[in-house]
PDB file of C-alpha atoms and ligand atoms in Angstrom:
ATOM      1  CA  MET A   1     -16.114  32.194 -22.935  1.00  0.00           C
ATOM      2  CA  SER A   2     -18.480  34.388 -20.778  1.00  0.00           C
ATOM      3  CA  ASP A   3     -19.807  37.794 -22.310  1.00  0.00           C
ATOM      4  CA  SER A   4     -17.970  39.641 -19.625  1.00  0.00           C
ATOM      5  CA  SER A   5     -14.658  38.469 -20.761  1.00  0.00           C
ATOM      6  CA  ARG A   6     -15.217  40.132 -24.191  1.00  0.00           C
ATOM      7  CA  THR A   7     -11.935  41.618 -25.786  1.00  0.00           C
ATOM      8  CA  VAL A   8     -11.803  44.812 -27.884  1.00  0.00           C
ATOM      9  CA  ASP A   9     -11.961  42.891 -30.847  1.00  0.00           C
ATOM     10  CA  ASP A  10     -14.897  40.267 -29.737  1.00  0.00           C
ATOM     11  CA  LEU A  11     -16.991  44.004 -29.198  1.00  0.00           C
ATOM     12  CA  ARG A  12     -16.034  45.249 -32.991  1.00  0.00           C
ATOM     13  CA  THR A  13     -17.459  41.726 -34.167  1.00  0.00           C
ATOM     14  CA  PHE A  14     -20.318  42.151 -31.265  1.00  0.00           C
ATOM     15  CA  ILE A  15     -21.683  45.700 -32.268  1.00  0.00           C
ATOM     16  CA  LYS A  16     -21.105  44.991 -36.268  1.00  0.00           C
ATOM     17  CA  PRO A  17     -24.883  44.300 -36.433  1.00  0.00           C
ATOM     18  CA  LEU A  18     -25.847  47.922 -35.001  1.00  0.00           C
ATOM     19  CA  ALA A  19     -24.346  49.650 -38.277  1.00  0.00           C
ATOM     20  CA  GLY A  20     -27.360  51.182 -40.311  1.00  0.00           C
ATOM     21  CA  VAL A  21     -29.987  49.809 -38.066  1.00  0.00           C
ATOM     22  CA  ASP A  22     -32.798  51.998 -36.798  1.00  0.00           C
ATOM     23  CA  SER A  23     -33.492  53.276 -33.404  1.00  0.00           C
ATOM     24  CA  GLN A  24     -36.224  50.732 -32.543  1.00  0.00           C
ATOM     25  CA  GLN A  25     -33.776  47.781 -33.554  1.00  0.00           C
ATOM     26  CA  ARG A  26     -31.138  49.766 -31.965  1.00  0.00           C
ATOM     27  CA  VAL A  27     -33.165  49.885 -28.243  1.00  0.00           C
ATOM     28  CA  LYS A  28     -33.593  45.864 -28.729  1.00  0.00           C
ATOM     29  CA  PHE A  29     -30.071  45.394 -29.287  1.00  0.00           C
ATOM     30  CA  TYR A  30     -29.222  47.594 -26.242  1.00  0.00           C
ATOM     31  CA  ASP A  31     -31.900  45.083 -24.406  1.00  0.00           C
ATOM     32  CA  SER A  32     -29.843  42.124 -25.142  1.00  0.00           C
ATOM     33  CA  TRP A  33     -26.725  44.046 -24.181  1.00  0.00           C
ATOM     34  CA  ALA A  34     -28.074  45.405 -20.776  1.00  0.00           C
ATOM     35  CA  GLU A  35     -26.374  42.933 -18.440  1.00  0.00           C
ATOM     36  CA  THR A  36     -22.851  42.906 -19.685  1.00  0.00           C
ATOM     37  CA  TYR A  37     -23.068  46.648 -20.886  1.00  0.00           C
ATOM     38  CA  GLU A  38     -21.089  48.077 -17.935  1.00  0.00           C
ATOM     39  CA  GLN A  39     -18.242  45.492 -18.102  1.00  0.00           C
ATOM     40  CA  ASP A  40     -18.077  45.444 -22.181  1.00  0.00           C
ATOM     41  CA  HIS A  41     -18.002  49.491 -22.038  1.00  0.00           C
ATOM     42  CA  LYS A  42     -15.131  49.443 -19.522  1.00  0.00           C
ATOM     43  CA  THR A  43     -13.214  46.997 -21.887  1.00  0.00           C
ATOM     44  CA  MET A  44     -13.812  49.666 -24.537  1.00  0.00           C
ATOM     45  CA  SER A  45     -12.619  52.482 -22.224  1.00  0.00           C
ATOM     46  CA  TYR A  46     -15.956  54.349 -22.314  1.00  0.00           C
ATOM     47  CA  ARG A  47     -14.929  57.794 -20.760  1.00  0.00           C
ATOM     48  CA  ALA A  48     -17.851  59.859 -21.813  1.00  0.00           C
ATOM     49  CA  PRO A  49     -19.478  59.805 -18.417  1.00  0.00           C
ATOM     50  CA  HIS A  50     -16.569  60.749 -16.707  1.00  0.00           C
ATOM     51  CA  GLU A  51     -15.615  63.463 -18.667  1.00  0.00           C
ATOM     52  CA  MET A  52     -19.120  64.697 -18.521  1.00  0.00           C
ATOM     53  CA  VAL A  53     -19.370  64.691 -14.916  1.00  0.00           C
ATOM     54  CA  GLU A  54     -15.715  66.136 -14.779  1.00  0.00           C
ATOM     55  CA  PHE A  55     -17.157  68.975 -17.198  1.00  0.00           C
ATOM     56  CA  LEU A  56     -20.573  69.236 -14.657  1.00  0.00           C
ATOM     57  CA  LEU A  57     -17.976  69.805 -11.615  1.00  0.00           C
ATOM     58  CA  ASP A  58     -16.442  72.667 -13.522  1.00  0.00           C
ATOM     59  CA  ASN A  59     -19.095  74.340 -14.753  1.00  0.00           C
ATOM     60  CA  PHE A  60     -21.935  74.033 -11.937  1.00  0.00           C
ATOM     61  CA  SER A  61     -22.298  76.155  -8.922  1.00  0.00           C
ATOM     62  CA  GLY A  62     -25.592  75.255  -7.457  1.00  0.00           C
ATOM     63  CA  ARG A  63     -26.481  72.967  -4.310  1.00  0.00           C
ATOM     64  CA  PRO A  64     -26.454  69.490  -5.785  1.00  0.00           C
ATOM     65  CA  GLU A  65     -28.683  67.877  -2.950  1.00  0.00           C
ATOM     66  CA  GLN A  66     -31.484  70.034  -4.173  1.00  0.00           C
ATOM     67  CA  VAL A  67     -30.938  69.589  -7.989  1.00  0.00           C
ATOM     68  CA  GLN A  68     -33.622  67.745  -9.663  1.00  0.00           C
ATOM     69  CA  VAL A  69     -31.853  65.790 -12.651  1.00  0.00           C
ATOM     70  CA  LEU A  70     -33.168  64.574 -15.695  1.00  0.00           C
ATOM     71  CA  ASP A  71     -30.976  61.799 -17.170  1.00  0.00           C
ATOM     72  CA  VAL A  72     -32.219  61.435 -20.536  1.00  0.00           C
ATOM     73  CA  ALA A  73     -30.910  57.850 -22.458  1.00  0.00           C
ATOM     74  CA  CYS A  74     -29.789  56.689 -18.979  1.00  0.00           C
ATOM     75  CA  GLY A  75     -29.081  53.400 -19.969  1.00  0.00           C
ATOM     76  CA  SER A  76     -27.629  51.266 -17.057  1.00  0.00           C
ATOM     77  CA  GLY A  77     -27.312  54.263 -14.837  1.00  0.00           C
ATOM     78  CA  LEU A  78     -23.537  55.184 -15.167  1.00  0.00           C
ATOM     79  CA  VAL A  79     -23.905  58.965 -15.276  1.00  0.00           C
ATOM     80  CA  ALA A  80     -26.084  58.911 -12.080  1.00  0.00           C
ATOM     81  CA  LYS A  81     -23.817  56.544 -10.305  1.00  0.00           C
ATOM     82  CA  LEU A  82     -20.965  59.227 -10.869  1.00  0.00           C
ATOM     83  CA  MET A  83     -22.928  62.169 -10.195  1.00  0.00           C
ATOM     84  CA  VAL A  84     -23.992  60.737  -6.738  1.00  0.00           C
ATOM     85  CA  GLU A  85     -20.348  60.717  -5.888  1.00  0.00           C
ATOM     86  CA  LEU A  86     -20.849  64.751  -6.280  1.00  0.00           C
ATOM     87  CA  GLY A  87     -23.545  64.939  -3.836  1.00  0.00           C
ATOM     88  CA  PHE A  88     -26.633  64.898  -6.330  1.00  0.00           C
ATOM     89  CA  LYS A  89     -29.422  63.096  -5.226  1.00  0.00           C
ATOM     90  CA  HIS A  90     -32.769  63.583  -7.455  1.00  0.00           C
ATOM     91  CA  PHE A  91     -32.804  61.561 -10.438  1.00  0.00           C
ATOM     92  CA  VAL A  92     -35.421  60.818 -13.149  1.00  0.00           C
ATOM     93  CA  GLY A  93     -34.364  58.590 -15.976  1.00  0.00           C
ATOM     94  CA  VAL A  94     -35.780  57.923 -19.649  1.00  0.00           C
ATOM     95  CA  ASP A  95     -34.571  55.272 -21.970  1.00  0.00           C
ATOM     96  CA  GLY A  96     -35.984  53.241 -25.304  1.00  0.00           C
ATOM     97  CA  SER A  97     -34.556  49.762 -23.603  1.00  0.00           C
ATOM     98  CA  GLN A  98     -36.382  48.177 -20.933  1.00  0.00           C
ATOM     99  CA  GLY A  99     -33.323  46.098 -20.547  1.00  0.00           C
ATOM    100  CA  MET A 100     -31.384  49.468 -19.664  1.00  0.00           C
ATOM    101  CA  LEU A 101     -33.889  50.725 -17.502  1.00  0.00           C
ATOM    102  CA  ASP A 102     -34.154  47.256 -15.437  1.00  0.00           C
ATOM    103  CA  GLN A 103     -30.083  47.744 -15.089  1.00  0.00           C
ATOM    104  CA  ALA A 104     -30.639  51.629 -13.942  1.00  0.00           C
ATOM    105  CA  ALA A 105     -33.095  50.370 -11.447  1.00  0.00           C
ATOM    106  CA  LYS A 106     -31.107  48.029  -9.706  1.00  0.00           C
ATOM    107  CA  THR A 107     -28.926  51.087  -8.686  1.00  0.00           C
ATOM    108  CA  GLY A 108     -31.555  52.319  -6.577  1.00  0.00           C
ATOM    109  CA  LEU A 109     -30.654  56.096  -7.659  1.00  0.00           C
ATOM    110  CA  TYR A 110     -33.726  56.942  -9.802  1.00  0.00           C
ATOM    111  CA  LYS A 111     -36.890  58.459  -8.383  1.00  0.00           C
ATOM    112  CA  GLU A 112     -38.873  57.597 -11.865  1.00  0.00           C
ATOM    113  CA  LEU A 113     -37.719  55.467 -14.715  1.00  0.00           C
ATOM    114  CA  LYS A 114     -39.505  56.039 -17.979  1.00  0.00           C
ATOM    115  CA  LEU A 115     -39.679  53.835 -21.199  1.00  0.00           C
ATOM    116  CA  ALA A 116     -39.658  56.180 -24.315  1.00  0.00           C
ATOM    117  CA  LEU A 117     -38.209  55.870 -27.716  1.00  0.00           C
ATOM    118  CA  LEU A 118     -37.102  59.458 -28.522  1.00  0.00           C
ATOM    119  CA  GLY A 119     -37.787  60.997 -31.643  1.00  0.00           C
ATOM    120  CA  THR A 120     -40.928  58.668 -32.424  1.00  0.00           C
ATOM    121  CA  GLU A 121     -42.570  59.070 -28.717  1.00  0.00           C
ATOM    122  CA  PRO A 122     -42.293  62.638 -26.761  1.00  0.00           C
ATOM    123  CA  LEU A 123     -39.925  62.912 -24.094  1.00  0.00           C
ATOM    124  CA  PRO A 124     -41.907  62.052 -20.819  1.00  0.00           C
ATOM    125  CA  ALA A 125     -40.811  64.945 -18.712  1.00  0.00           C
ATOM    126  CA  GLN A 126     -42.873  67.414 -17.486  1.00  0.00           C
ATOM    127  CA  THR A 127     -42.185  70.721 -19.060  1.00  0.00           C
ATOM    128  CA  GLY A 128     -39.670  73.396 -16.640  1.00  0.00           C
ATOM    129  CA  MET A 129     -39.148  70.816 -14.013  1.00  0.00           C
ATOM    130  CA  PHE A 130     -35.639  70.038 -13.949  1.00  0.00           C
ATOM    131  CA  ASP A 131     -32.453  72.131 -12.870  1.00  0.00           C
ATOM    132  CA  VAL A 132     -30.175  69.795 -14.894  1.00  0.00           C
ATOM    133  CA  VAL A 133     -30.763  67.793 -18.227  1.00  0.00           C
ATOM    134  CA  MET A 134     -27.945  65.357 -19.126  1.00  0.00           C
ATOM    135  CA  ILE A 135     -27.744  63.251 -22.026  1.00  0.00           C
ATOM    136  CA  VAL A 136     -24.527  61.467 -22.579  1.00  0.00           C
ATOM    137  CA  GLY A 137     -23.555  58.634 -24.993  1.00  0.00           C
ATOM    138  CA  ALA A 138     -26.847  59.127 -27.210  1.00  0.00           C
ATOM    139  CA  LEU A 139     -26.749  62.038 -29.332  1.00  0.00           C
ATOM    140  CA  ARG A 140     -25.463  60.665 -32.686  1.00  0.00           C
ATOM    141  CA  ASP A 141     -26.828  59.334 -35.809  1.00  0.00           C
ATOM    142  CA  GLY A 142     -29.173  56.296 -35.343  1.00  0.00           C
ATOM    143  CA  PHE A 143     -29.832  57.076 -31.625  1.00  0.00           C
ATOM    144  CA  VAL A 144     -31.436  60.136 -30.400  1.00  0.00           C
ATOM    145  CA  PRO A 145     -32.131  62.566 -33.334  1.00  0.00           C
ATOM    146  CA  VAL A 146     -31.708  66.288 -33.221  1.00  0.00           C
ATOM    147  CA  SER A 147     -35.168  66.782 -33.159  1.00  0.00           C
ATOM    148  CA  VAL A 148     -35.483  65.533 -29.347  1.00  0.00           C
ATOM    149  CA  ILE A 149     -32.626  68.672 -28.342  1.00  0.00           C
ATOM    150  CA  ARG A 150     -35.669  71.177 -28.154  1.00  0.00           C
ATOM    151  CA  GLU A 151     -37.505  68.737 -25.846  1.00  0.00           C
ATOM    152  CA  LEU A 152     -34.638  68.759 -23.420  1.00  0.00           C
ATOM    153  CA  CYS A 153     -34.695  72.383 -22.851  1.00  0.00           C
ATOM    154  CA  LEU A 154     -38.394  72.478 -22.776  1.00  0.00           C
ATOM    155  CA  ALA A 155     -38.168  69.930 -19.642  1.00  0.00           C
ATOM    156  CA  ALA A 156     -35.477  72.344 -17.627  1.00  0.00           C
ATOM    157  CA  LYS A 157     -36.328  74.791 -15.419  1.00  0.00           C
ATOM    158  CA  PRO A 158     -35.960  78.385 -16.593  1.00  0.00           C
ATOM    159  CA  GLY A 159     -32.466  78.910 -15.918  1.00  0.00           C
ATOM    160  CA  GLY A 160     -31.800  75.327 -15.726  1.00  0.00           C
ATOM    161  CA  TYR A 161     -28.761  73.783 -17.466  1.00  0.00           C
ATOM    162  CA  ILE A 162     -28.508  71.287 -20.361  1.00  0.00           C
ATOM    163  CA  TYR A 163     -25.502  69.437 -20.463  1.00  0.00           C
ATOM    164  CA  MET A 164     -24.818  67.388 -23.595  1.00  0.00           C
ATOM    165  CA  SER A 165     -22.269  64.967 -25.201  1.00  0.00           C
ATOM    166  CA  ARG A 166     -21.504  63.890 -28.815  1.00  0.00           C
ATOM    167  CA  ASN A 167     -19.416  61.386 -30.284  1.00  0.00           C
ATOM    168  CA  GLY A 168     -16.911  62.655 -33.051  1.00  0.00           C
ATOM    169  CA  LEU A 169     -16.976  59.336 -34.973  1.00  0.00           C
ATOM    170  CA  LYS A 170     -15.779  60.138 -38.356  1.00  0.00           C
ATOM    171  CA  SER A 171     -18.044  58.977 -40.724  1.00  0.00           C
ATOM    172  CA  GLU A 172     -20.674  60.532 -43.347  1.00  0.00           C
ATOM    173  CA  SER A 173     -23.705  60.130 -41.067  1.00  0.00           C
ATOM    174  CA  GLY A 174     -21.632  61.131 -38.075  1.00  0.00           C
ATOM    175  CA  ASN A 175     -20.555  64.389 -39.788  1.00  0.00           C
ATOM    176  CA  LYS A 176     -24.302  65.044 -41.110  1.00  0.00           C
ATOM    177  CA  TYR A 177     -25.423  64.899 -37.584  1.00  0.00           C
ATOM    178  CA  LYS A 178     -22.768  67.083 -36.180  1.00  0.00           C
ATOM    179  CA  VAL A 179     -23.531  69.393 -38.580  1.00  0.00           C
ATOM    180  CA  CYS A 180     -27.409  69.296 -38.254  1.00  0.00           C
ATOM    181  CA  MET A 181     -27.157  69.297 -34.044  1.00  0.00           C
ATOM    182  CA  GLU A 182     -24.936  72.666 -34.106  1.00  0.00           C
ATOM    183  CA  LYS A 183     -27.374  74.357 -36.541  1.00  0.00           C
ATOM    184  CA  GLU A 184     -30.221  73.540 -34.364  1.00  0.00           C
ATOM    185  CA  LEU A 185     -28.198  74.711 -31.131  1.00  0.00           C
ATOM    186  CA  GLN A 186     -27.314  77.821 -32.973  1.00  0.00           C
ATOM    187  CA  LEU A 187     -31.047  78.149 -34.157  1.00  0.00           C
ATOM    188  CA  MET A 188     -32.267  77.705 -30.803  1.00  0.00           C
ATOM    189  CA  GLU A 189     -30.072  80.425 -29.389  1.00  0.00           C
ATOM    190  CA  GLU A 190     -31.179  82.757 -31.999  1.00  0.00           C
ATOM    191  CA  GLU A 191     -34.932  82.097 -31.220  1.00  0.00           C
ATOM    192  CA  GLU A 192     -33.712  82.760 -27.347  1.00  0.00           C
ATOM    193  CA  LEU A 193     -34.531  79.833 -25.915  1.00  0.00           C
ATOM    194  CA  TRP A 194     -31.134  79.179 -24.086  1.00  0.00           C
ATOM    195  CA  SER A 195     -27.684  80.480 -24.218  1.00  0.00           C
ATOM    196  CA  HIS A 196     -24.627  78.829 -24.959  1.00  0.00           C
ATOM    197  CA  VAL A 197     -22.403  78.404 -21.953  1.00  0.00           C
ATOM    198  CA  ILE A 198     -19.370  76.546 -22.765  1.00  0.00           C
ATOM    199  CA  THR A 199     -18.273  73.663 -25.369  1.00  0.00           C
ATOM    200  CA  LYS A 200     -15.581  71.353 -24.640  1.00  0.00           C
ATOM    201  CA  GLU A 201     -13.514  68.729 -26.707  1.00  0.00           C
ATOM    202  CA  MET A 202     -12.541  65.446 -25.216  1.00  0.00           C
ATOM    203  CA  ASP A 203      -9.834  63.129 -26.729  1.00  0.00           C
ATOM    204  CA  LYS A 204     -10.938  60.021 -25.181  1.00  0.00           C
ATOM    205  CA  TYR A 205     -14.500  59.253 -25.987  1.00  0.00           C
ATOM    206  CA  MET A 206     -14.079  55.496 -26.157  1.00  0.00           C
ATOM    207  CA  ILE A 207     -11.975  53.136 -28.241  1.00  0.00           C
ATOM    208  CA  ASP A 208     -12.946  53.104 -31.656  1.00  0.00           C
ATOM    209  CA  VAL A 209     -14.664  49.792 -31.937  1.00  0.00           C
ATOM    210  CA  PHE A 210     -16.545  50.844 -35.060  1.00  0.00           C
ATOM    211  CA  ASN A 211     -13.674  51.037 -37.542  1.00  0.00           C
ATOM    212  CA  HIS A 212     -10.728  48.793 -37.564  1.00  0.00           C
ATOM    213  CA  ARG A 213      -7.658  48.705 -40.001  1.00  0.00           C
ATOM    214  CA  GLU A 214      -4.480  46.484 -39.242  1.00  0.00           C
ATOM    215  CA  ASP A 215      -2.543  49.327 -40.110  1.00  0.00           C
ATOM    216  CA  VAL A 216      -3.729  51.677 -37.302  1.00  0.00           C
ATOM    217  CA  GLN A 217      -3.034  51.552 -33.607  1.00  0.00           C
ATOM    218  CA  ASN A 218      -5.972  48.723 -32.270  1.00  0.00           C
ATOM    219  CA  GLU A 219      -6.443  51.269 -29.409  1.00  0.00           C
ATOM    220  CA  LYS A 220      -7.153  54.248 -31.120  1.00  0.00           C
ATOM    221  CA  TYR A 221      -9.829  56.585 -29.587  1.00  0.00           C
ATOM    222  CA  ILE A 222     -12.830  58.452 -30.963  1.00  0.00           C
ATOM    223  CA  SER A 223     -12.940  62.080 -29.498  1.00  0.00           C
ATOM    224  CA  GLY A 224     -16.098  64.071 -28.755  1.00  0.00           C
ATOM    225  CA  THR A 225     -17.662  67.109 -27.974  1.00  0.00           C
ATOM    226  CA  MET A 226     -19.516  68.170 -24.753  1.00  0.00           C
ATOM    227  CA  TYR A 227     -21.943  71.078 -24.884  1.00  0.00           C
ATOM    228  CA  LEU A 228     -23.606  73.276 -22.209  1.00  0.00           C
ATOM    229  CA  TYR A 229     -26.692  75.456 -22.423  1.00  0.00           C
ATOM    230  CA  ARG A 230     -28.476  77.554 -19.771  1.00  0.00           C
ATOM    231  CA  LYS A 231     -32.271  77.942 -20.338  1.00  0.00           C
ATOM    232  CA  SER A 232     -33.620  81.514 -20.733  1.00  0.00           C
ATOM    233  CA  LEU A 233     -35.221  82.648 -17.780  1.00  0.00           C
ATOM    234  CA  ASN A 234     -38.259  83.747 -19.487  1.00  0.00           C
TER     235      ASN A 234
HETATM  236  C1  SAM B 301     -24.194  54.541 -25.375  1.00  0.00           C
HETATM  237  S1  SAM B 301     -25.599  54.098 -24.374  1.00  0.00           S
HETATM  238  C2  SAM B 301     -25.425  55.444 -22.997  1.00  0.00           C
HETATM  239  C3  SAM B 301     -26.006  55.291 -21.852  1.00  0.00           C
HETATM  240  C4  SAM B 301     -25.780  56.121 -20.776  1.00  0.00           C
HETATM  241  N1  SAM B 301     -26.105  57.713 -20.778  1.00  0.00           N
HETATM  242  C5  SAM B 301     -23.961  55.975 -20.418  1.00  0.00           C
HETATM  243  O1  SAM B 301     -23.476  56.979 -20.881  1.00  0.00           O
HETATM  244  O2  SAM B 301     -23.730  54.981 -20.057  1.00  0.00           O
HETATM  245  C6  SAM B 301     -27.125  54.852 -25.330  1.00  0.00           C
HETATM  246  C7  SAM B 301     -28.351  54.529 -24.697  1.00  0.00           C
HETATM  247  O3  SAM B 301     -29.174  55.307 -25.494  1.00  0.00           O
HETATM  248  C8  SAM B 301     -30.458  54.999 -25.718  1.00  0.00           C
HETATM  249  N2  SAM B 301     -30.907  54.927 -26.897  1.00  0.00           N
HETATM  250  C9  SAM B 301     -30.803  54.954 -28.085  1.00  0.00           C
HETATM  251  N3  SAM B 301     -31.536  55.442 -28.827  1.00  0.00           N
HETATM  252  C10 SAM B 301     -32.717  55.717 -27.978  1.00  0.00           C
HETATM  253  C11 SAM B 301     -33.782  56.367 -28.373  1.00  0.00           C
HETATM  254  N4  SAM B 301     -34.154  57.092 -29.807  1.00  0.00           N
HETATM  255  N5  SAM B 301     -34.451  56.924 -27.398  1.00  0.00           N
HETATM  256  C12 SAM B 301     -34.398  56.401 -26.178  1.00  0.00           C
HETATM  257  N6  SAM B 301     -33.027  55.959 -25.809  1.00  0.00           N
HETATM  258  C13 SAM B 301     -32.201  55.404 -26.801  1.00  0.00           C
HETATM  259  C14 SAM B 301     -30.031  53.243 -25.585  1.00  0.00           C
HETATM  260  O4  SAM B 301     -31.263  52.349 -25.029  1.00  0.00           O
HETATM  261  C15 SAM B 301     -28.646  53.127 -24.291  1.00  0.00           C
HETATM  262  O5  SAM B 301     -29.730  52.933 -23.291  1.00  0.00           O
END
């Protein structure tokens, strides 16, 4: 069986070693996953990038062709590929996995691609440079830590927008991450670093490949949440 013909059940087994690993081991895992990442995510009905780009379409009024986009945890470039269809042209990508960055490079969409293990290394982005900062599929326990959210805001231009998605996987560490993240979002608003624009729930982030119970429908979906903040002008 070739990797690209994995089923949802195969993927459940495949990603099991990811449980409880640190972010360094996790990005190594993504290195080995990079070549079949998109095909496997299609199999898992990974909807987060599509949902995020629809969210962007509903909540962005600038001229896309002039916008500088920072795609954080860009992976293979799924988000940029969808944004290009809306007229966005200028992308810088950051990821902790060289394998994923190599896939992103093949899209030919990114002006620059930078390797950084976020949370351990600083976000390699110029302060106040980007009109739009995106992070899809990486704000969760064991991936990009909550502390990086301030760096996302720092990278945005005054008045720039920060689009973030979080998966709603129900677990003790997932719930802890949610509480910690929402506390940080609120704190940053109190510090007048940014203002909240809108939050939207999504029912279908992706098929739940993390939990499997015979008595529950096989293709049960994980929900998710998208957040939009606008950086303060001063
Ligand atoms: C589920 S993929 C999402 C990729 C892309 N945004 C998408 O929606 O297809 C998660 C990505 O986050 C990256 N990642 C996870 N933890 C990271 C960290 N601490 N620093 C940098 N990248 C990280 C992985 O290498 C992987 O490419």
